[in-house]
Tab-separated table of C-alpha atoms in Angstrom:
chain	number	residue	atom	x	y	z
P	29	UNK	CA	-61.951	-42.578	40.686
P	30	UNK	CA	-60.303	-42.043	37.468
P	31	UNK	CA	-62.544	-40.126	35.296
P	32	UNK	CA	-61.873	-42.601	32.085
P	33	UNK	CA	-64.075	-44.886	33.429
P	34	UNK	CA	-66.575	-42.795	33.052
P	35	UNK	CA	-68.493	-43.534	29.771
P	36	UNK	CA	-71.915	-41.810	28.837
P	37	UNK	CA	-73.822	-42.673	25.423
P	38	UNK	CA	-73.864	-40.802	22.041
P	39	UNK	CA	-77.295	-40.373	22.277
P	40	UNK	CA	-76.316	-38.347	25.872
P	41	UNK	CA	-73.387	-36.420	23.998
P	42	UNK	CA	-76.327	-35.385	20.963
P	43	UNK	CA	-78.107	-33.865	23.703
P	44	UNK	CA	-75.761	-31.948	25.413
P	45	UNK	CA	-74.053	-30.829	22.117
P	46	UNK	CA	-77.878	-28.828	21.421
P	47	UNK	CA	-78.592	-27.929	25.458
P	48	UNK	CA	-74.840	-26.134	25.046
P	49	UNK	CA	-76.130	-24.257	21.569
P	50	UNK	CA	-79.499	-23.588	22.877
P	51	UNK	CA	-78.153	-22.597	25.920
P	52	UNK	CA	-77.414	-18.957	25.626
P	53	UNK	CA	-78.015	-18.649	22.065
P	54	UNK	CA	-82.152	-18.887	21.987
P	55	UNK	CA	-82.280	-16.233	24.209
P	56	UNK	CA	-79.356	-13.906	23.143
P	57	UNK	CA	-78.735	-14.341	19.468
P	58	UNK	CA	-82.284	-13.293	18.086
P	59	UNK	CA	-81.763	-9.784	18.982
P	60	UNK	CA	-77.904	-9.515	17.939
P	61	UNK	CA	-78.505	-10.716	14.717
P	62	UNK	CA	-81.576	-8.622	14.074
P	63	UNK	CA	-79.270	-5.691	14.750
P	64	UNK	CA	-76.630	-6.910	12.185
P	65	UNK	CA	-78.884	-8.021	9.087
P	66	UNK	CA	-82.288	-6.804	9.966
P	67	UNK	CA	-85.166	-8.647	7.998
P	68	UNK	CA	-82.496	-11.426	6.783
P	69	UNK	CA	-81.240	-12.366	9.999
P	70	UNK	CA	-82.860	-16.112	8.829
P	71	UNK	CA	-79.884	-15.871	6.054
P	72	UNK	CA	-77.497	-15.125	8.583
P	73	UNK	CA	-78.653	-18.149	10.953
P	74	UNK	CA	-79.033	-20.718	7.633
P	75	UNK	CA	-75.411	-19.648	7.414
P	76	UNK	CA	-74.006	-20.259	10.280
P	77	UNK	CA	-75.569	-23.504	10.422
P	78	UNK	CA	-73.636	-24.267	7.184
P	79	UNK	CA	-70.505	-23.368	8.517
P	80	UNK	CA	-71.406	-25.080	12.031
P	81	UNK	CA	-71.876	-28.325	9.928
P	82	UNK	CA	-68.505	-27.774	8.797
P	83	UNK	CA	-67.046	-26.979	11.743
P	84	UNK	CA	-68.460	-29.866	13.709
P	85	UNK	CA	-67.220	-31.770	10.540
P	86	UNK	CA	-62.883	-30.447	11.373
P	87	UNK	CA	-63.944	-31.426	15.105
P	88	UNK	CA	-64.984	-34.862	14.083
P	89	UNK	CA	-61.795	-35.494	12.140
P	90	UNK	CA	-59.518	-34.648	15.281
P	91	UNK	CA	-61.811	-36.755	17.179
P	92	UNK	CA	-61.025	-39.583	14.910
P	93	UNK	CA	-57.161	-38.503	15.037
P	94	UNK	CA	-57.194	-38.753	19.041
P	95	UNK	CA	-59.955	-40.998	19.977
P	96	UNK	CA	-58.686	-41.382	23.603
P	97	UNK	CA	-57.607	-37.804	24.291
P	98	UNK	CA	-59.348	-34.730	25.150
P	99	UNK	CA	-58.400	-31.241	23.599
P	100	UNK	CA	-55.661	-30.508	26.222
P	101	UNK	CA	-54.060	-34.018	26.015
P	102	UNK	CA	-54.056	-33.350	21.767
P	103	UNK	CA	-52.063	-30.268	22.284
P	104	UNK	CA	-49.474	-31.569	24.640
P	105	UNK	CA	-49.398	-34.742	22.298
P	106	UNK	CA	-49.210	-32.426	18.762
P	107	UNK	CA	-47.278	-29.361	20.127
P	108	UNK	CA	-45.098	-30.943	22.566
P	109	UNK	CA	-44.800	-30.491	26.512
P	110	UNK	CA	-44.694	-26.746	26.651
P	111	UNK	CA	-45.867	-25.543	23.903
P	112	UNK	CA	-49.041	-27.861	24.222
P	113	UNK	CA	-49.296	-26.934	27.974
P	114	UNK	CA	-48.928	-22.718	27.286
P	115	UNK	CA	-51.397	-23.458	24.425
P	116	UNK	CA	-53.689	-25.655	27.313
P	117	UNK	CA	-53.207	-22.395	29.298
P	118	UNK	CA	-54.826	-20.209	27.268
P	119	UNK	CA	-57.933	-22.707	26.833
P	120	UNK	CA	-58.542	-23.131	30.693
P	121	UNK	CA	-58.356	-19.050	30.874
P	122	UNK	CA	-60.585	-18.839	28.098
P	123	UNK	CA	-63.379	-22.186	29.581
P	124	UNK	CA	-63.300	-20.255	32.827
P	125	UNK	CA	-63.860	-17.143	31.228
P	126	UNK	CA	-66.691	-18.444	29.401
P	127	UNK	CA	-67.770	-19.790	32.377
P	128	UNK	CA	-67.928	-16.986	34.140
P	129	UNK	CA	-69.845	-15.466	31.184
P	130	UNK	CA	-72.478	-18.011	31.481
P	131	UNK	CA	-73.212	-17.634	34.473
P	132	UNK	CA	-73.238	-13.628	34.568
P	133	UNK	CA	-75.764	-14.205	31.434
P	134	UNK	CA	-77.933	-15.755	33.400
P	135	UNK	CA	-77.817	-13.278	36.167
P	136	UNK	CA	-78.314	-10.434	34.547
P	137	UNK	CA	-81.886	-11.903	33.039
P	138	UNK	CA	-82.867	-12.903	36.535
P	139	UNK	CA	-82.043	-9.972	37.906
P	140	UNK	CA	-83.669	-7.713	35.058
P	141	UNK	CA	-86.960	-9.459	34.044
P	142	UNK	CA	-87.803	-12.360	37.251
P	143	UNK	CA	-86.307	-11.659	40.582
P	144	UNK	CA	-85.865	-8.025	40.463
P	145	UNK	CA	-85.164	-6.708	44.121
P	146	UNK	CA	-82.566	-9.766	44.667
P	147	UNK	CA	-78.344	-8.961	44.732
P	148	UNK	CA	-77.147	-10.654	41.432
P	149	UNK	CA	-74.203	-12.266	43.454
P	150	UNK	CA	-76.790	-14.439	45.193
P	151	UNK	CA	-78.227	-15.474	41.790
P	152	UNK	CA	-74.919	-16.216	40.638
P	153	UNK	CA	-73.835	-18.006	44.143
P	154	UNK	CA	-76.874	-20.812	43.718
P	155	UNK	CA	-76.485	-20.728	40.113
P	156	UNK	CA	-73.107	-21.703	40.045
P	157	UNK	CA	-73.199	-24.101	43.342
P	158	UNK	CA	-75.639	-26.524	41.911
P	159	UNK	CA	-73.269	-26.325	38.879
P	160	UNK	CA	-70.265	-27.629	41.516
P	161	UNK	CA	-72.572	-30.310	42.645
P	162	UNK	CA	-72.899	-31.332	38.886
P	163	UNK	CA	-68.909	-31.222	38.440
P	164	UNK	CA	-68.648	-32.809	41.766
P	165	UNK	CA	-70.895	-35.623	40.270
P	166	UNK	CA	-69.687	-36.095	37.058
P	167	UNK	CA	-70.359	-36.534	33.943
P	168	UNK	CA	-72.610	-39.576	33.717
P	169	UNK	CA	-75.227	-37.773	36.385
P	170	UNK	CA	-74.807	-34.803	34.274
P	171	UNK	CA	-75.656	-36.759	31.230
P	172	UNK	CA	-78.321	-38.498	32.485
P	173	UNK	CA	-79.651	-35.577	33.921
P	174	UNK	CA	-79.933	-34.202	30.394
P	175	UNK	CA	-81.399	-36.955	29.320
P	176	UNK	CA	-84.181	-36.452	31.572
P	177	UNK	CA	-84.511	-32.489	30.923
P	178	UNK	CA	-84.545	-33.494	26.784
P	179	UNK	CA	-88.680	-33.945	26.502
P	180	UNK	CA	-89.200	-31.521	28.705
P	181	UNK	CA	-87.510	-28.692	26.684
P	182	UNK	CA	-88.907	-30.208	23.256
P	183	UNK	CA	-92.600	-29.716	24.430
P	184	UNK	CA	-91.720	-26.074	25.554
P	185	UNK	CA	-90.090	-25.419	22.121
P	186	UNK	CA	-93.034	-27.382	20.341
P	187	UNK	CA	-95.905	-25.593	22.580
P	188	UNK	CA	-94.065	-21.699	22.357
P	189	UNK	CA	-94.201	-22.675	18.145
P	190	UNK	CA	-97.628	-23.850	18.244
P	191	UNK	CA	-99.135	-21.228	20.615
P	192	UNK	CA	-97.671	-18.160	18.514
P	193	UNK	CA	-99.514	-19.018	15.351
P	194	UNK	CA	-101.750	-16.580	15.656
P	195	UNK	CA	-99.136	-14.273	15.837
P	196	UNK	CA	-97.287	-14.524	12.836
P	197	UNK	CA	-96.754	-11.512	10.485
P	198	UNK	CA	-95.383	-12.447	7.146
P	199	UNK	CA	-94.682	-8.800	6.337
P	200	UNK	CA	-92.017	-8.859	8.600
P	201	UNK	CA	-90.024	-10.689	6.693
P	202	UNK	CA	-90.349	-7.985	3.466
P	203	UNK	CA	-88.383	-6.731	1.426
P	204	UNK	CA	-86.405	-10.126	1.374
P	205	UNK	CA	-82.738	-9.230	0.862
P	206	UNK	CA	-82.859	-5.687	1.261
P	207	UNK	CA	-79.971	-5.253	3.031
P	208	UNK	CA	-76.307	-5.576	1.887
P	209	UNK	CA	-74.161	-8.776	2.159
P	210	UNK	CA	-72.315	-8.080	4.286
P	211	UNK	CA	-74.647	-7.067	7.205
P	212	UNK	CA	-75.782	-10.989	6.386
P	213	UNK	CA	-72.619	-11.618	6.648
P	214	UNK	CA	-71.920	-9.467	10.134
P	215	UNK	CA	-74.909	-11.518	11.358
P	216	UNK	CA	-73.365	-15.387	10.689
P	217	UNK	CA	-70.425	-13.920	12.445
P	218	UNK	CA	-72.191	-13.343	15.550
P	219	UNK	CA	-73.960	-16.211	15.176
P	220	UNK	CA	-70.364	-18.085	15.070
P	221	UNK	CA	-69.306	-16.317	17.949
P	222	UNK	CA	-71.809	-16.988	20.441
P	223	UNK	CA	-72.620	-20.985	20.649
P	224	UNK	CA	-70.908	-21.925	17.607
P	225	UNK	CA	-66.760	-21.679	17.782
P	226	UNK	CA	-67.651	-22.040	21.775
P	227	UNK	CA	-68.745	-25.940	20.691
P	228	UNK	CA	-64.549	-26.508	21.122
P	229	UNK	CA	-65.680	-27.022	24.851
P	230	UNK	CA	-67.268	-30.309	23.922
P	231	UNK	CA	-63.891	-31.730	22.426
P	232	UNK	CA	-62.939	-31.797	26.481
P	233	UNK	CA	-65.535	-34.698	27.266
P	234	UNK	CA	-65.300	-36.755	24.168
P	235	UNK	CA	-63.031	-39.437	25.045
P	236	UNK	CA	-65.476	-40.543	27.719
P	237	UNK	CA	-67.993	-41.515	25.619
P	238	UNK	CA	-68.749	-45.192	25.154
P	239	UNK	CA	-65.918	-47.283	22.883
P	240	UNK	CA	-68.264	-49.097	21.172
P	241	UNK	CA	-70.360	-46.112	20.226
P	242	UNK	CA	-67.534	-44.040	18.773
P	243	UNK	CA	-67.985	-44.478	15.110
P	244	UNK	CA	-71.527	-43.200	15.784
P	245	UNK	CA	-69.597	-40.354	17.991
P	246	UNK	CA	-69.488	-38.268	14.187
P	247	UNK	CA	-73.145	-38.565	13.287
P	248	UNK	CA	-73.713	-37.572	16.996
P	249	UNK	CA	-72.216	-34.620	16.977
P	250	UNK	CA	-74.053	-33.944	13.735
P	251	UNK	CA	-77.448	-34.128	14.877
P	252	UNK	CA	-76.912	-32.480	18.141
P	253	UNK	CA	-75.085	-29.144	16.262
P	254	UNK	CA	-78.066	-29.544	13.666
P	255	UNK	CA	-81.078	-29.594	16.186
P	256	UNK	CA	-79.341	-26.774	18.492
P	257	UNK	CA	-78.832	-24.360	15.604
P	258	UNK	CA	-82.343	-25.320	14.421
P	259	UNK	CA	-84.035	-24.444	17.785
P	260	UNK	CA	-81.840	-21.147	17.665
P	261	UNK	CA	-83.379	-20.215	14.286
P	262	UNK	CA	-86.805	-21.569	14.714
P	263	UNK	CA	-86.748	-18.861	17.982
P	264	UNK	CA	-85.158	-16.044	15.804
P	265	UNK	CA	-87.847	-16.405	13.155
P	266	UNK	CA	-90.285	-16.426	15.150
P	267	UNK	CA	-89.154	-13.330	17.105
P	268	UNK	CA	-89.164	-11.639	13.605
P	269	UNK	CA	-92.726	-12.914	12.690
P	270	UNK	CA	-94.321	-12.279	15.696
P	271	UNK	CA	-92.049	-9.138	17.375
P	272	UNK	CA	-90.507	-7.674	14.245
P	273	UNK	CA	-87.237	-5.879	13.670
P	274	UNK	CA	-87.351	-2.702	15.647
P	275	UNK	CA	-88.867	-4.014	18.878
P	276	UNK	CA	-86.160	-7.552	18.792
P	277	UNK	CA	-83.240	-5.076	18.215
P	278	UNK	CA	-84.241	-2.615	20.791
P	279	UNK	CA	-84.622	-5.800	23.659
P	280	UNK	CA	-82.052	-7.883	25.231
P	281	UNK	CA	-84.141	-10.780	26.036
P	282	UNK	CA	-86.486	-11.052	22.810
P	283	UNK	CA	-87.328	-14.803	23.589
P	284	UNK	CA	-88.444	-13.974	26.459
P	285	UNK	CA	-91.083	-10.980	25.383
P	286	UNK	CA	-92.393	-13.667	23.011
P	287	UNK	CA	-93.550	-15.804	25.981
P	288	UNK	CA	-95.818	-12.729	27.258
P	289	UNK	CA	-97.575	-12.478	23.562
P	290	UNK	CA	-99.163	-15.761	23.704
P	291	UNK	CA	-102.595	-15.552	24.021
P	292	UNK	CA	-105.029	-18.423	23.740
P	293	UNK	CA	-108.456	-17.552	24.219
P	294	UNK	CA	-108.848	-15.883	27.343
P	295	UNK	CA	-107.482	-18.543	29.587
P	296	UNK	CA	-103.931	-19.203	28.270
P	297	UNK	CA	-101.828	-16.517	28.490
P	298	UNK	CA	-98.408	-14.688	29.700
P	299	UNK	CA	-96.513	-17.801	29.926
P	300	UNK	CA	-93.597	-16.983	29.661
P	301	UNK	CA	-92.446	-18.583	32.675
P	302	UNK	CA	-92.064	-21.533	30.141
P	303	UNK	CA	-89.494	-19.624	28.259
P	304	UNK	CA	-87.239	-18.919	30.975
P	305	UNK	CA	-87.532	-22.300	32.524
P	306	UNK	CA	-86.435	-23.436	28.731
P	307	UNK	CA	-83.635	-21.437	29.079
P	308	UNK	CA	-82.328	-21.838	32.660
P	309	UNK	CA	-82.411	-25.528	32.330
P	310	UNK	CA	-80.328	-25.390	29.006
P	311	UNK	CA	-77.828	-22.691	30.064
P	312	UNK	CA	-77.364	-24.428	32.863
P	313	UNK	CA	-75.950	-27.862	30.606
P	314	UNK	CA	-73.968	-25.216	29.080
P	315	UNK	CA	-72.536	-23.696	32.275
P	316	UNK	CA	-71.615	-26.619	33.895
P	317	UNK	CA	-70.135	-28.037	30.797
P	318	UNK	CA	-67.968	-25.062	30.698
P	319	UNK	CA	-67.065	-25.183	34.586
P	320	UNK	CA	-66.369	-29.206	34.090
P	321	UNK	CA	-64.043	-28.361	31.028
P	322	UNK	CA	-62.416	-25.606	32.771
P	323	UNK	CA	-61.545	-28.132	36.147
P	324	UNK	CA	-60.669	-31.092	33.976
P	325	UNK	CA	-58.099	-28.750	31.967
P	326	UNK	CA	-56.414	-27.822	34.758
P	327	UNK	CA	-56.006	-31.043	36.543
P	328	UNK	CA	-54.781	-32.439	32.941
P	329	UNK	CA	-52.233	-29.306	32.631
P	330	UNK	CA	-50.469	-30.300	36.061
P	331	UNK	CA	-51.183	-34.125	35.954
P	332	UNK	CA	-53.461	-34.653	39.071
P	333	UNK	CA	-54.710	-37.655	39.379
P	334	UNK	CA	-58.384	-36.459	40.207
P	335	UNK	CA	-60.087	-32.776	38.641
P	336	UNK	CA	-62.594	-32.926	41.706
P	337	UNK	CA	-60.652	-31.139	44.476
P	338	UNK	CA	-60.355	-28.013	42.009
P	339	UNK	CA	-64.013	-27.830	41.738
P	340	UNK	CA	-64.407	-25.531	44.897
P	341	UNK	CA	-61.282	-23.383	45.114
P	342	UNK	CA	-62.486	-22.282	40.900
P	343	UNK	CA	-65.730	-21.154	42.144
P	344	UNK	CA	-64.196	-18.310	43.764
P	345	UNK	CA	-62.664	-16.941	40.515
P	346	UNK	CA	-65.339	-17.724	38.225
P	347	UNK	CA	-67.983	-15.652	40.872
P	348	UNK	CA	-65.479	-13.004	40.823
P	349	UNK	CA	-65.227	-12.318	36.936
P	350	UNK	CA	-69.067	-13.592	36.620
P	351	UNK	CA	-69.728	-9.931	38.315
P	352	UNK	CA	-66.716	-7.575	37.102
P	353	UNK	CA	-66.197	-8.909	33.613
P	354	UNK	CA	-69.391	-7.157	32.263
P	355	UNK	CA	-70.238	-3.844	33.642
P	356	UNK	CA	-73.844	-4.264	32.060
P	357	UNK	CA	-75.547	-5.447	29.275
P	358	UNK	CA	-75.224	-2.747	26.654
P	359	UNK	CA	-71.777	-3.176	27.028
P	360	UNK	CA	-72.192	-7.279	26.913
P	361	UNK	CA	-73.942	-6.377	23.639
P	362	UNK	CA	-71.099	-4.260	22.450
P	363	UNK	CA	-68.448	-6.714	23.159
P	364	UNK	CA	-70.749	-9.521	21.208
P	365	UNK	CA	-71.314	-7.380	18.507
P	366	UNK	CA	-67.912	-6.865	17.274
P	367	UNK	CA	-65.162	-8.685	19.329
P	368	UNK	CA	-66.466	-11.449	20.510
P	369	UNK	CA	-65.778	-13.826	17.487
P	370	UNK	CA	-62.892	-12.707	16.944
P	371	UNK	CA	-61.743	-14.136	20.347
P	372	UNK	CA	-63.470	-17.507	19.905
P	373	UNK	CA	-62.541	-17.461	16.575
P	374	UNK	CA	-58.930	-18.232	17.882
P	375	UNK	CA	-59.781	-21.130	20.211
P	376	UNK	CA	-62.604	-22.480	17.896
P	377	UNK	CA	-60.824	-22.087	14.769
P	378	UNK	CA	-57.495	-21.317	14.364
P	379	UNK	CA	-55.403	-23.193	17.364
P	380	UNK	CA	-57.781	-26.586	16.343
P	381	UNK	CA	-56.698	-26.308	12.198
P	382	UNK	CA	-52.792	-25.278	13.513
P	383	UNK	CA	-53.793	-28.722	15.764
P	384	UNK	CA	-55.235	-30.614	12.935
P	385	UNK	CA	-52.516	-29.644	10.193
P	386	UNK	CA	-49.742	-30.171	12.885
P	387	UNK	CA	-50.694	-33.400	13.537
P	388	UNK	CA	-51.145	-34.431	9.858
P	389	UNK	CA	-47.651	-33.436	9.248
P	390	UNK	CA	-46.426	-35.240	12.058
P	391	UNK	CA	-48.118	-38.658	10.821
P	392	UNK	CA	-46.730	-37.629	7.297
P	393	UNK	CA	-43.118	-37.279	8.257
P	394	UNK	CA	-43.433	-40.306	10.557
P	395	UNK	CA	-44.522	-42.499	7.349
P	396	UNK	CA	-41.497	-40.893	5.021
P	397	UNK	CA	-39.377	-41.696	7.927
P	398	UNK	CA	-40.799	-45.639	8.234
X	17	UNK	CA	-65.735	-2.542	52.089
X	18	UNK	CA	-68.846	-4.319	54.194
X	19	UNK	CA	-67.012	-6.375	56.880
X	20	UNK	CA	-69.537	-9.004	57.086
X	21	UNK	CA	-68.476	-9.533	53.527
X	22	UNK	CA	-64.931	-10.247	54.178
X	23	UNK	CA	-66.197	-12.426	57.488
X	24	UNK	CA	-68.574	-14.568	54.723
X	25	UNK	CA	-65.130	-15.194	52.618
X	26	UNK	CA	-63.644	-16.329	55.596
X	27	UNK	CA	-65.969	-18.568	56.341
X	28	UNK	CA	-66.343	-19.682	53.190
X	29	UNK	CA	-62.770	-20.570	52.297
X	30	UNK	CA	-62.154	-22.337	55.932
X	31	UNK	CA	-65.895	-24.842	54.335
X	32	UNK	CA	-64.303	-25.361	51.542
X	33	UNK	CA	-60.985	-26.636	52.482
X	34	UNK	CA	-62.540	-28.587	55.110
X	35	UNK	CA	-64.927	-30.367	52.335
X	36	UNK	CA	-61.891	-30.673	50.322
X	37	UNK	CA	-59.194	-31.889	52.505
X	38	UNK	CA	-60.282	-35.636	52.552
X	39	UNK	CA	-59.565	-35.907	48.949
X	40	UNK	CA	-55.998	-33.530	49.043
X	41	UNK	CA	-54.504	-35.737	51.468
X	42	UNK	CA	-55.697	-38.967	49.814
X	43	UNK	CA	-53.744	-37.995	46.810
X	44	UNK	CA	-50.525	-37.695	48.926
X	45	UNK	CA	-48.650	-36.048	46.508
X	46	UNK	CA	-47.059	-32.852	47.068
X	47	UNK	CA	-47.510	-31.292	43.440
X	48	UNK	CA	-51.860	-31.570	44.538
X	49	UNK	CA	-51.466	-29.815	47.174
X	50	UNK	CA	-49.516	-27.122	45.633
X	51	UNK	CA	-51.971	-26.604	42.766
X	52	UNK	CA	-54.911	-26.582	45.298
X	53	UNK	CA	-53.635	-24.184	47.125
X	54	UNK	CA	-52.451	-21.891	44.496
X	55	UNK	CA	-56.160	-22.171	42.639
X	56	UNK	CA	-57.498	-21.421	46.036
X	57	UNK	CA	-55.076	-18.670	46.814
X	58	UNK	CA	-55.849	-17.173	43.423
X	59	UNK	CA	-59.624	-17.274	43.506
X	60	UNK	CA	-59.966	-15.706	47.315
X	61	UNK	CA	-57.365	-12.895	46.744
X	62	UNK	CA	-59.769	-11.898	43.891
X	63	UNK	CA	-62.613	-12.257	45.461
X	64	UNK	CA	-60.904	-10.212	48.938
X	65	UNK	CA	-59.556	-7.581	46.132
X	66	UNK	CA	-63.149	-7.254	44.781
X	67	UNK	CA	-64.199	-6.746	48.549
X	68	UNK	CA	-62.123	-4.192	48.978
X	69	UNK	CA	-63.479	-2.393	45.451
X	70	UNK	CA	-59.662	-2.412	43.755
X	71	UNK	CA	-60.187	-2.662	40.163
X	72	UNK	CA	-59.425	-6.060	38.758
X	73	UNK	CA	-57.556	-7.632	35.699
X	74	UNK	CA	-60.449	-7.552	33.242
X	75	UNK	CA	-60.160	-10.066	29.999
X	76	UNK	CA	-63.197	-7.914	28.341
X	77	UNK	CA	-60.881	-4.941	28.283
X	78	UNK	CA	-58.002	-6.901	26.945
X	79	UNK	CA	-60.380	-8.293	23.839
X	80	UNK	CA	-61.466	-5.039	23.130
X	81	UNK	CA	-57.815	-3.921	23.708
X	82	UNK	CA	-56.200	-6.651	20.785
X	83	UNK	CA	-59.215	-6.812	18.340
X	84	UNK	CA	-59.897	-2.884	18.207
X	85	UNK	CA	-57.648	-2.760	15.165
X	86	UNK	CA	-59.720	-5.524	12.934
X	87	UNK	CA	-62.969	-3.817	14.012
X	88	UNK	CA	-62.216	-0.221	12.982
């Protein structure tokens, strides 16, 4: 089956563009950005939400510049054969890398807060085989399969809101600004780092959305990037009304703690089973987009006609690093802290504006040359 | 090194190219084959090499490694 037949809606697309922010994001960013700018980590996520509008705005525009053609196809088209295909390279090490990431994400909140006496490989093993079944399917399934999860996650979102009320502190929030620019500043960066350069991944399933829905492909994008970073900062502020700044630094998995603080009554309460279901079901959109990505890039790199006999023999690898690329989580909180974005930074941002320019000069010196 | 381990990656690897080789050999083209079998290759030498607890090629080290100097 050749995968360009494969066509899934913008509406679809919208939705996985805010599973893949919400994904690890809700659940990791609230207490790295309360590290960085304290009180004003709601500045910090406002601003990265700018800048993600901006972003998603460059992405759009090589969208429109290579409508039928997913990131690696771009670079071998902008950079030439091998050039493009070193460039392609480094993407699929850094999809499966992120992959791998994903997944050990995942594993380590299992492992820590839910099923505590079971070997994290195991965790990882079913994690990431249901994600081969969803490769193995395809993207349509997958997208449908969103489209399904999609209510489901906004009631959990709209019930965790509602059911904290009582919760809120406002004086959590004071003094407004304390703290220098910069540490805003140090905050937006992480935010950037973690879902936000990482949204590059999505620029690997684009051409198989629908023709006739591509001028909508823009606004799609839009929306989805806008409601993901939304749900992110909804979940951060409330982790500084409710938990406040010492307690959301000091935790890994702040989201989570807010689930156990709900209290209704007498009857409703400790539900945070809700959160993590929230959570599983979006990281796993953005895990299996990743894993998809990082099989399509490859077959693309050596020309195979079909991505789906890779699916297997890349499970291996991405278990392996999924264990030995973080020792732990302090040190996955290190690494996210300060060199995270910098990495991402050069797949998210800098190799897609040496694309975009590249290609603009091409089409320029084509037309002087007409 | 658990040897039941290293008997599950056996295992494992023989399932998989079994599920897989249907759709090798309908491609009939040599260059699939070779790329298969190199991604395979790759992923269960790791994964043998982990077995056997030798330290592994680790990208975290290498980020930390190239972006220490804009850090401080």
């Amino acid at each position: 089956m050749n995968q360009k037949d494969v066509a899934i809606s913008v509406q679809q697309f919208a939705i996985f563009v805010s599973f893949y922010i919400i994904g690890s994001a809700v659940i990791l960013i609230p207490s790295l950005l309360i590290i960085q700018a304290k009180q004003d980590a709601w500045v910090s996520a406002l601003l990265a939400m700018v800048i993600a509008v901006m972003l998603t705005f460059g992405y759009g525009k090589l969208i429109q510049m290579f409508p039928d053609k997913t990131l690696i196809e771009m670079n071998e088209a902008v950079f030439g054969k091998w050039i493009g295909k070193a460039i392609s390279l480094l993407y699929v090490t850094y999809f499966v890398f992120l992959t791998a990431l994903v997944t050990r994400t995942l594993g380590d909140f299992m492992v820590t807060q839910i099923l505590v006496q079971t070997p994290m490989e195991v965790i990882h093993l079913l994690f990431l085989l249901v994600g081969v079944m969803g490769v193995r399917l395809g993207l349509e399934v997958l997208a449908r399969t969103a489209e399904i999860f999609f209510p489901p996650v906004l009631m959990f979102c709209i019930l965790v809101i509602l059911f904290l009320l009582p919760n809120y502190e406002v004086e959590n929030f004071q003094p407004i600004l304390e703290n220098s620019i910069l540490s805003i500043w140090k905050g937006t960066w992480t935010f950037l780092g973690i879902p936000i350069f990482d949204l590059i991944v999505l620029l690997m399933i684009t051409p198989y959305i629908k023709k006739e829905e591509r001028p909508r492909l823009q606004r799609g994008f839009l929306i989805g990037t806008i409601g993901g970073c939304a749900v992110v900062s909804i979940f951060l502020v409330l982790c500084l009304a409710v938990l406040g700044v010492d307690f959301t630094s000091r935790n890994t998995y702040p989201t989570y703690i807010l689930g156990k603080r709900i209290a209704i009554g007498h009857f409703l309460e400790r539900i945070e089973g809700i959160v993590a279901i929230l959570w599983v079901m979006t990281i796993f959109f953005k895990m299996t987009i990743c894993y998809f990505a990082s099989v399509l890039a490859l077959a693309q790199i050596f020309r195979l006609r079909d991505y789906k006999c890779l699916i297997l023999p890349l499970c291996y690898t991405i278990m392996v690093y999924s264990i030995i690329s973080i020792p732990n989580m302090s040190y996955f909180r290190m690494i996210a802290l300060h060199y995270w974005t910098f990495y991402v930074a050069i797949f998210g941002a800098v190799f897609p504006l040496l694309l975009f320019f590249t290609a603009k000069f091409r089409q320029l010196s084509a037309k002087k040359e007409q | 090194m658990n040897g039941m381990n290293v008997f599950l990656l056996i295992i494992a690897t023989v399932a998989v190219i079994l599920i897989d080789w249907p759709e090798v050999r309908q491609a009939r083209t040599k260059k699939q084959m070779i790329v298969y079998f190199s991604v395979l290759g790759i992923g269960v030498t790791l994964a043998f090499l982990h077995l056997l607890d030798i330290p592994l090629f680790n990208p975290t080290n290498i980020i930390v490694w190239l972006f220490r100097p804009f850090v401080g």
